Amino acid sequence: KYVCQLKGFDLLPGDIDLYDEFLVSQLLHKTALQKGDTDFEQVWNVFEKQLICKVLEPIEKDYDFIILDCAPGYNLITRSALLASNFYLIPAKPEPLSLIGIQLLERRIHKLKETHKTDAAEVELEMLGIAFSLSGNNILTGRYYGQVMKRLNEDFSEAKLYKTRIPSDVNVSKAIDSFSPVVLTNPGTAGSKAFAMLAQETLQKLSVLTRTDQTLQKKMSLAALD
């Protein structure tokens, strides 16, 4: 059965227990001791790199895109998801604390890539961009908005900052109750149109970064939302 009756769109839900690194650590430590492997750090790194990759391996060729929505924390699942990905997108609010969080995440991702780099190959992981959601009508003219955007433009190229902004829209929250994306339940709202534009911009960025065929961009049209 297709999710939301949308053919070609499959959803695999997560579980809060997946993020219990203590239990995973205990299991790995026990397994390592049984195998006589005393380099637990190496055992952990191998597991971290292979965890999501092994889950996706049987089905990755069946999809044009696989999107991994990670919890806002730098845990095992997030790190493994990053290592299994070609690109990552950072959702954020144009606020000072978000700027600090983005900088911290970038440092951690750099360290992650260095940790898993081998003599044969480097970790091929690139930032696709930073997409902003707006929490209020006055945020664009707010006290810190200009400062934050100026700093982000200094730290990252303009191409890394999404032009599309996701507005505050109560219809997005209401769509959760219907277990269906807002672009299907209420396609004419500001939030729906913004998400569709964000998807279009994502396809354009992927087209540039991977030099894929332009037909990929035609898979999602905004015509129905006009």
Tab-separated table of C-alpha atoms in Angstrom:
chain	number	residue	atom	x	y	z
A	1	LYS	CA	0.000	0.000	0.000
A	2	TYR	CA	1.421	3.337	-1.023
A	3	VAL	CA	1.762	6.091	1.554
A	4	CYS	CA	-0.870	8.786	1.004
A	5	GLN	CA	-2.041	6.786	-2.031
A	6	LEU	CA	0.869	8.335	-3.916
A	7	LYS	CA	2.441	5.769	-6.228
A	8	GLY	CA	6.200	5.616	-6.045
A	9	PHE	CA	6.394	7.293	-2.631
A	10	ASP	CA	7.350	4.853	0.128
A	11	LEU	CA	7.864	5.784	3.762
A	12	LEU	CA	9.778	3.823	6.391
A	13	PRO	CA	9.002	5.232	9.870
A	14	GLY	CA	11.618	5.489	12.569
A	15	ASP	CA	11.531	4.583	16.242
A	16	ILE	CA	12.836	6.460	19.255
A	17	ASP	CA	14.609	3.307	20.467
A	18	LEU	CA	16.883	3.459	17.426
A	19	TYR	CA	18.700	6.360	19.058
A	20	ASP	CA	19.776	4.505	22.201
A	21	GLU	CA	23.543	4.502	21.654
A	22	PHE	CA	24.202	2.975	25.068
A	23	LEU	CA	22.461	-0.274	24.128
A	24	VAL	CA	24.246	-0.329	20.761
A	25	SER	CA	27.565	0.296	22.489
A	26	GLN	CA	26.986	-2.594	24.892
A	27	LEU	CA	26.107	-4.951	22.038
A	28	LEU	CA	29.128	-3.945	19.957
A	29	HIS	CA	31.464	-4.255	22.925
A	30	LYS	CA	30.185	-7.743	23.703
A	31	THR	CA	30.511	-8.792	20.047
A	32	ALA	CA	34.027	-7.361	19.810
A	33	LEU	CA	35.157	-9.250	22.906
A	34	GLN	CA	33.710	-12.503	21.554
A	35	LYS	CA	35.704	-12.009	18.347
A	36	GLY	CA	38.850	-11.058	20.227
A	37	ASP	CA	38.875	-7.559	18.758
A	38	THR	CA	40.237	-5.133	21.348
A	39	ASP	CA	40.175	-2.037	19.134
A	40	PHE	CA	36.651	-1.018	20.092
A	41	GLU	CA	36.955	2.398	18.434
A	42	GLN	CA	37.601	0.717	15.090
A	43	VAL	CA	34.686	-1.677	15.644
A	44	TRP	CA	32.408	1.290	16.354
A	45	ASN	CA	33.605	3.208	13.274
A	46	VAL	CA	32.978	0.245	10.985
A	47	PHE	CA	29.496	-0.251	12.415
A	48	GLU	CA	28.763	3.476	12.137
A	49	LYS	CA	29.737	3.526	8.478
A	50	GLN	CA	27.887	0.358	7.491
A	51	LEU	CA	24.669	0.596	9.526
A	52	ILE	CA	22.490	2.687	7.179
A	53	CYS	CA	24.415	1.624	4.070
A	54	LYS	CA	23.505	-2.018	4.683
A	55	VAL	CA	19.853	-1.115	5.251
A	56	LEU	CA	19.660	0.798	1.963
A	57	GLU	CA	21.821	-1.502	-0.149
A	58	PRO	CA	19.059	-3.923	-1.286
A	59	ILE	CA	16.696	-1.159	-2.441
A	60	GLU	CA	18.794	1.896	-3.315
A	61	LYS	CA	18.601	1.239	-7.072
A	62	ASP	CA	14.792	1.112	-6.943
A	63	TYR	CA	14.474	4.839	-6.215
A	64	ASP	CA	15.450	8.105	-7.851
A	65	PHE	CA	15.891	9.700	-4.437
A	66	ILE	CA	16.165	8.399	-0.886
A	67	ILE	CA	15.653	11.059	1.781
A	68	LEU	CA	16.783	10.365	5.342
A	69	ASP	CA	15.064	12.670	7.828
A	70	CYS	CA	17.292	12.729	10.897
A	71	ALA	CA	16.447	13.867	14.399
A	72	PRO	CA	18.007	17.182	15.523
A	73	GLY	CA	20.909	15.552	17.305
A	74	TYR	CA	24.340	14.261	16.319
A	75	ASN	CA	23.721	10.633	17.242
A	76	LEU	CA	24.693	7.288	15.738
A	77	ILE	CA	21.780	7.170	13.284
A	78	THR	CA	22.494	10.697	12.051
A	79	ARG	CA	26.206	10.019	11.585
A	80	SER	CA	25.524	6.747	9.785
A	81	ALA	CA	22.917	8.452	7.590
A	82	LEU	CA	25.442	11.134	6.637
A	83	LEU	CA	28.018	8.500	5.715
A	84	ALA	CA	25.434	6.744	3.532
A	85	SER	CA	24.470	9.955	1.729
A	86	ASN	CA	25.793	11.931	-1.202
A	87	PHE	CA	24.374	15.235	0.019
A	88	TYR	CA	22.858	16.745	3.131
A	89	LEU	CA	20.391	19.592	3.585
A	90	ILE	CA	20.267	21.669	6.765
A	91	PRO	CA	16.858	23.065	7.807
A	92	ALA	CA	17.227	26.127	9.999
A	93	LYS	CA	15.674	29.350	11.195
A	94	PRO	CA	17.497	32.615	10.383
A	95	GLU	CA	18.353	33.221	14.031
A	96	PRO	CA	21.670	33.584	15.938
A	97	LEU	CA	21.366	30.215	17.711
A	98	SER	CA	20.754	28.488	14.390
A	99	LEU	CA	23.952	30.053	13.060
A	100	ILE	CA	25.899	28.570	15.967
A	101	GLY	CA	24.250	25.188	15.397
A	102	ILE	CA	25.131	25.203	11.696
A	103	GLN	CA	28.766	26.041	12.434
A	104	LEU	CA	28.955	23.267	15.035
A	105	LEU	CA	27.368	20.743	12.676
A	106	GLU	CA	29.800	21.658	9.899
A	107	ARG	CA	32.771	21.071	12.203
A	108	ARG	CA	31.378	17.715	13.257
A	109	ILE	CA	30.735	16.629	9.683
A	110	HIS	CA	34.284	17.622	8.729
A	111	LYS	CA	35.607	15.504	11.612
A	112	LEU	CA	33.323	12.619	10.603
A	113	LYS	CA	34.683	12.676	7.055
A	114	GLU	CA	38.255	12.762	8.339
A	115	THR	CA	37.613	9.853	10.711
A	116	HIS	CA	36.267	7.633	7.940
A	117	LYS	CA	38.689	8.718	5.229
A	118	THR	CA	40.914	5.930	3.957
A	119	ASP	CA	43.999	5.827	1.753
A	120	ALA	CA	41.820	4.519	-1.070
A	121	ALA	CA	38.967	6.998	-0.920
A	122	GLU	CA	37.503	9.987	0.847
A	123	VAL	CA	33.943	10.293	2.119
A	124	GLU	CA	31.926	11.802	-0.735
A	125	LEU	CA	29.493	13.976	1.171
A	126	GLU	CA	28.581	17.524	0.206
A	127	MET	CA	26.238	20.129	1.611
A	128	LEU	CA	23.296	20.629	-0.725
A	129	GLY	CA	22.217	23.793	1.026
A	130	ILE	CA	20.615	25.499	4.007
A	131	ALA	CA	16.830	25.909	3.861
A	132	PHE	CA	15.109	28.404	6.134
A	133	SER	CA	11.748	28.174	7.842
A	134	LEU	CA	10.184	31.360	9.164
A	135	SER	CA	8.555	31.383	12.596
A	136	GLY	CA	6.699	34.675	12.276
A	137	ASN	CA	5.521	37.315	9.836
A	138	ASN	CA	8.079	39.887	10.948
A	139	ILE	CA	11.186	37.716	10.903
A	140	LEU	CA	12.361	39.065	7.544
A	141	THR	CA	12.595	42.528	9.072
A	142	GLY	CA	13.625	41.306	12.511
A	143	ARG	CA	16.584	42.549	14.475
A	144	TYR	CA	18.899	39.626	13.771
A	145	TYR	CA	17.769	38.422	10.343
A	146	GLY	CA	20.101	40.668	8.345
A	147	GLN	CA	23.078	39.901	10.584
A	148	VAL	CA	22.546	36.155	10.382
A	149	MET	CA	22.137	36.147	6.607
A	150	LYS	CA	25.225	38.326	6.179
A	151	ARG	CA	27.298	35.915	8.257
A	152	LEU	CA	25.980	32.887	6.379
A	153	ASN	CA	26.852	34.535	3.075
A	154	GLU	CA	30.377	35.014	4.406
A	155	ASP	CA	30.708	31.432	5.637
A	156	PHE	CA	29.039	29.748	2.650
A	157	SER	CA	28.627	30.546	-1.010
A	158	GLU	CA	25.344	32.046	-2.170
A	159	ALA	CA	24.607	28.792	-3.997
A	160	LYS	CA	24.435	26.987	-0.639
A	161	LEU	CA	21.608	29.177	0.680
A	162	TYR	CA	18.131	28.251	-0.520
A	163	LYS	CA	16.198	31.140	-1.989
A	164	THR	CA	12.884	29.532	-1.020
A	165	ARG	CA	11.685	30.346	2.491
A	166	ILE	CA	9.107	28.167	4.244
A	167	PRO	CA	6.519	30.480	5.836
A	168	SER	CA	4.688	29.879	9.081
A	169	ASP	CA	1.465	28.158	7.986
A	170	VAL	CA	-1.039	26.505	10.321
A	171	ASN	CA	-2.173	24.264	7.455
A	172	VAL	CA	1.150	22.426	7.602
A	173	SER	CA	0.470	21.486	11.230
A	174	LYS	CA	-3.109	20.501	10.444
A	175	ALA	CA	-1.924	18.150	7.696
A	176	ILE	CA	-0.186	16.025	10.320
A	177	ASP	CA	-3.584	15.019	11.720
A	178	SER	CA	-4.569	13.621	8.319
A	179	PHE	CA	-1.305	11.683	7.957
A	180	SER	CA	-0.805	13.252	4.556
A	181	PRO	CA	1.560	15.947	3.207
A	182	VAL	CA	0.111	19.437	3.085
A	183	VAL	CA	0.889	19.610	-0.642
A	184	LEU	CA	-1.791	16.943	-1.103
A	185	THR	CA	-4.320	17.923	1.556
A	186	ASN	CA	-4.274	21.658	0.890
A	187	PRO	CA	-2.143	22.426	-2.183
A	188	GLY	CA	-3.237	26.033	-2.533
A	189	THR	CA	-1.817	27.292	0.767
A	190	ALA	CA	1.357	29.312	1.190
A	191	GLY	CA	3.095	26.437	2.964
A	192	SER	CA	2.251	23.959	0.207
A	193	LYS	CA	3.514	26.235	-2.527
A	194	ALA	CA	6.691	26.951	-0.590
A	195	PHE	CA	7.458	23.252	-0.090
A	196	ALA	CA	6.833	22.586	-3.784
A	197	MET	CA	9.190	25.421	-4.692
A	198	LEU	CA	11.751	24.051	-2.242
A	199	ALA	CA	11.547	20.653	-3.938
A	200	GLN	CA	11.979	22.292	-7.339
A	201	GLU	CA	15.003	24.229	-6.108
A	202	THR	CA	16.462	21.021	-4.662
A	203	LEU	CA	16.158	19.286	-8.028
A	204	GLN	CA	17.871	22.224	-9.689
A	205	LYS	CA	20.734	22.106	-7.199
A	206	LEU	CA	21.124	18.365	-7.716
A	207	SER	CA	21.117	18.894	-11.465
A	208	VAL	CA	24.001	21.340	-11.151
A	209	LEU	CA	25.996	19.310	-8.642
A	210	THR	CA	25.556	15.927	-10.313
A	211	ARG	CA	25.078	17.160	-13.888
A	212	THR	CA	22.051	14.904	-14.204
A	213	ASP	CA	19.595	15.123	-17.045
A	214	GLN	CA	17.166	18.030	-16.946
A	215	THR	CA	14.261	15.562	-17.060
A	216	LEU	CA	14.750	15.044	-13.320
A	217	GLN	CA	13.542	18.568	-12.749
A	218	LYS	CA	10.410	17.901	-14.795
A	219	LYS	CA	9.315	15.148	-12.407
A	220	MET	CA	7.922	17.777	-10.084
A	221	SER	CA	5.872	20.536	-11.658
A	222	LEU	CA	4.372	23.542	-9.917
A	223	ALA	CA	1.671	23.859	-12.557
A	224	ALA	CA	-0.946	22.191	-10.364
A	225	LEU	CA	-0.307	24.719	-7.602
A	226	ASP	CA	-0.595	27.861	-9.705
